[in-house]
């Protein structure tokens, strides 16, 4: 899950699919548990927002039941209005029936008031209200709500049937209104020796970004013999990738240290899909995102030559032995190539020809940078 944009507004991930499904299950079970044994309830969904909730609720409900809908509207944009419009009314006879209202969200309670009004003269046996979400801070009525899935802060949400100006209903998760992202975050990508470090150095100055090189972060931690550093060293000496949890923790700490930055150039991270997912979630919680992945593409034989050259002077033990270098390419090819697809799926992958002079390559990259 990452941030989404609907017309002029940005929303950040708030409630996962799994959590929603657990809440719906819990509501269906609670409603069922309170019903007399052979009672066949009529669920009445309040359109439009309830359509996904009502569908999932009904599938979770064990036992005979019926469903109907009314269509009411009180919201315009992101704020409630006092007049509730009846767009589709109730036309069946519900005399003597147990009616359970299915609402996606109760906010001020204006809509709920209208529901109680509608049922006042319908002679139902019982009227109960089940709402997926509830905003206690803004609820202004003295009306009973029998089942609440989750109480949330007074912030506008979309997804899972809920909309902003008609949009966002199709997302399977819930997103919360956020601010426009302030950062430009770039993932610089490419096999060992592709020139990521060199390019990052130029780009961070051109765009006033912070460069986070996983390698540097590791070497710093190793040099200072931090707990994570010693752990990481064991893996790096073998030419293996450091386990995701260790890497992610180090990187998060680095971002947190520089919370006011204009953005980051991530170099050497993420390297696996689970790292990419962790980065997406981590940034999304801040209302930020990865703007793009820039991948330097260089043929392997050129890379080997470059690395052996660098190994002569850099003192990096993983740069002096060709078989270790090849081992890193294998790691790169098997694990990291998946990332191309991951970012491609989000339309965030940009392949750049990494053969040429440093200036030429910088120019190619900044052309893409300017569009992000
Ligand atoms: P109320 O009448 O103020 O309680 O608002 C209820 C209706 O407003 C819901 O059925 C929704 O259609 C809409 N609504 C309230 N809060 C939100 C929100 O955060 N996102 C999307 N729609 C909302
Ligand atoms: Mg509604």
CSV table of N, CA and C and ligand atoms in Angstrom, one decimal, residues 46-49 72-75 77-78 80-81 84 103-112 135 139-140 152 155-158 162-164 169, ligand 1:
chain,number,residue,atom,x,y,z
A,46,UNK,N,-27.2,1.1,3.3
A,46,UNK,CA,-27.4,2.5,2.9
A,46,UNK,C,-26.4,2.8,1.8
A,47,UNK,N,-26.9,3.0,0.6
A,47,UNK,CA,-26.1,3.2,-0.5
A,47,UNK,C,-25.7,4.7,-0.6
A,48,UNK,N,-24.6,5.0,-1.3
A,48,UNK,CA,-23.8,4.1,-2.1
A,48,UNK,C,-22.7,3.4,-1.2
A,49,UNK,N,-22.2,4.1,-0.2
A,49,UNK,CA,-21.0,3.7,0.5
A,49,UNK,C,-21.0,2.2,1.0
A,72,UNK,N,-29.2,7.1,0.3
A,72,UNK,CA,-29.3,8.5,0.9
A,72,UNK,C,-28.0,9.2,0.6
A,73,UNK,N,-28.0,10.5,0.6
A,73,UNK,CA,-26.8,11.2,0.4
A,73,UNK,C,-26.8,12.5,1.2
A,74,UNK,N,-25.7,12.7,2.0
A,74,UNK,CA,-25.6,13.9,2.8
A,74,UNK,C,-24.3,14.6,2.6
A,75,UNK,N,-23.4,13.9,1.9
A,75,UNK,CA,-22.0,14.4,1.8
A,75,UNK,C,-21.8,15.1,0.5
A,77,UNK,N,-18.2,16.5,-1.3
A,77,UNK,CA,-16.8,16.6,-1.2
A,77,UNK,C,-16.3,15.9,0.1
A,78,UNK,N,-15.7,16.6,1.0
A,78,UNK,CA,-15.2,16.0,2.2
A,78,UNK,C,-15.9,16.5,3.4
A,80,UNK,N,-19.9,17.1,5.5
A,80,UNK,CA,-21.3,16.7,5.6
A,80,UNK,C,-22.2,17.9,5.4
A,81,UNK,N,-23.4,17.7,4.9
A,81,UNK,CA,-24.4,18.8,4.9
A,81,UNK,C,-25.6,18.3,5.7
A,84,UNK,N,-30.4,15.5,4.0
A,84,UNK,CA,-30.2,14.2,3.5
A,84,UNK,C,-31.1,14.0,2.4
A,103,UNK,N,-24.5,0.3,7.6
A,103,UNK,CA,-23.9,1.6,7.2
A,103,UNK,C,-22.4,1.5,7.1
A,104,UNK,N,-21.8,2.2,6.1
A,104,UNK,CA,-20.3,2.1,6.0
A,104,UNK,C,-19.7,3.0,7.1
A,105,UNK,N,-20.3,4.2,7.3
A,105,UNK,CA,-19.7,5.1,8.3
A,105,UNK,C,-20.7,6.0,8.9
A,106,UNK,N,-20.6,6.2,10.2
A,106,UNK,CA,-21.5,7.2,10.8
A,106,UNK,C,-20.6,8.3,11.3
A,107,UNK,N,-20.9,9.5,10.8
A,107,UNK,CA,-20.1,10.7,11.1
A,107,UNK,C,-20.9,11.6,12.0
A,108,UNK,N,-21.6,12.6,11.5
A,108,UNK,CA,-22.3,13.5,12.4
A,108,UNK,C,-23.6,12.8,13.0
A,109,UNK,N,-24.1,11.9,12.2
A,109,UNK,CA,-25.3,11.2,12.6
A,109,UNK,C,-26.6,11.7,11.9
A,110,UNK,N,-26.4,12.7,11.0
A,110,UNK,CA,-27.5,13.2,10.2
A,110,UNK,C,-28.2,12.1,9.4
A,111,UNK,N,-27.4,11.3,8.8
A,111,UNK,CA,-27.9,10.2,8.0
A,111,UNK,C,-28.7,9.2,8.9
A,112,UNK,N,-28.0,8.9,10.0
A,112,UNK,CA,-28.6,8.0,11.0
A,112,UNK,C,-30.0,8.5,11.4
A,135,UNK,N,-17.2,7.8,13.8
A,135,UNK,CA,-16.4,8.9,14.2
A,135,UNK,C,-16.9,9.6,15.5
A,139,UNK,N,-19.9,12.9,16.2
A,139,UNK,CA,-21.3,12.4,16.3
A,139,UNK,C,-22.1,13.4,17.2
A,140,UNK,N,-23.2,13.9,16.7
A,140,UNK,CA,-23.9,14.9,17.4
A,140,UNK,C,-25.3,14.5,17.9
A,152,UNK,N,-13.0,5.6,14.7
A,152,UNK,CA,-11.8,6.2,14.1
A,152,UNK,C,-11.8,7.7,14.4
A,155,UNK,N,-11.1,12.1,10.7
A,155,UNK,CA,-10.3,12.4,9.4
A,155,UNK,C,-11.0,11.7,8.3
A,156,UNK,N,-11.1,12.4,7.2
A,156,UNK,CA,-11.8,11.8,6.0
A,156,UNK,C,-11.1,10.6,5.5
A,157,UNK,N,-11.9,9.6,5.2
A,157,UNK,CA,-11.3,8.3,4.7
A,157,UNK,C,-12.0,7.9,3.4
A,158,UNK,N,-11.3,7.2,2.6
A,158,UNK,CA,-11.8,6.6,1.3
A,158,UNK,C,-11.4,5.2,1.2
A,162,UNK,N,-16.1,3.7,0.3
A,162,UNK,CA,-16.2,5.1,0.6
A,162,UNK,C,-15.5,5.9,-0.4
A,163,UNK,N,-16.1,7.1,-0.7
A,163,UNK,CA,-15.6,7.9,-1.8
A,163,UNK,C,-15.2,9.3,-1.4
A,164,UNK,N,-14.4,9.9,-2.3
A,164,UNK,CA,-14.2,11.3,-2.4
A,164,UNK,C,-14.7,11.8,-3.7
A,169,UNK,N,-13.8,4.4,-4.3
A,169,UNK,CA,-14.7,3.3,-3.7
A,169,UNK,C,-14.1,1.9,-4.0
B,1,LIG,P1,-23.3,11.6,8.6
B,1,LIG,O1,-24.7,11.8,8.1
B,1,LIG,O2,-22.6,12.9,8.9
B,1,LIG,O3,-23.3,10.7,9.8
B,1,LIG,O4,-22.5,11.0,7.5
B,1,LIG,C1,-22.7,9.8,7.0
B,1,LIG,C2,-22.4,9.7,5.5
B,1,LIG,O5,-21.4,10.6,5.1
B,1,LIG,C3,-21.8,8.3,5.3
B,1,LIG,O6,-22.8,7.4,4.9
B,1,LIG,C4,-20.8,8.6,4.1
B,1,LIG,O7,-21.5,8.5,2.9
B,1,LIG,C5,-20.4,10.0,4.4
B,1,LIG,N1,-19.1,10.1,5.1
B,1,LIG,C6,-18.9,10.5,6.4
B,1,LIG,N2,-17.6,10.4,6.7
B,1,LIG,C7,-17.0,10.0,5.6
B,1,LIG,C8,-15.6,9.8,5.3
B,1,LIG,O8,-14.6,9.9,6.1
B,1,LIG,N3,-15.3,9.4,4.0
B,1,LIG,C9,-16.3,9.2,3.1
B,1,LIG,N4,-17.6,9.4,3.3
B,1,LIG,C10,-17.9,9.8,4.6
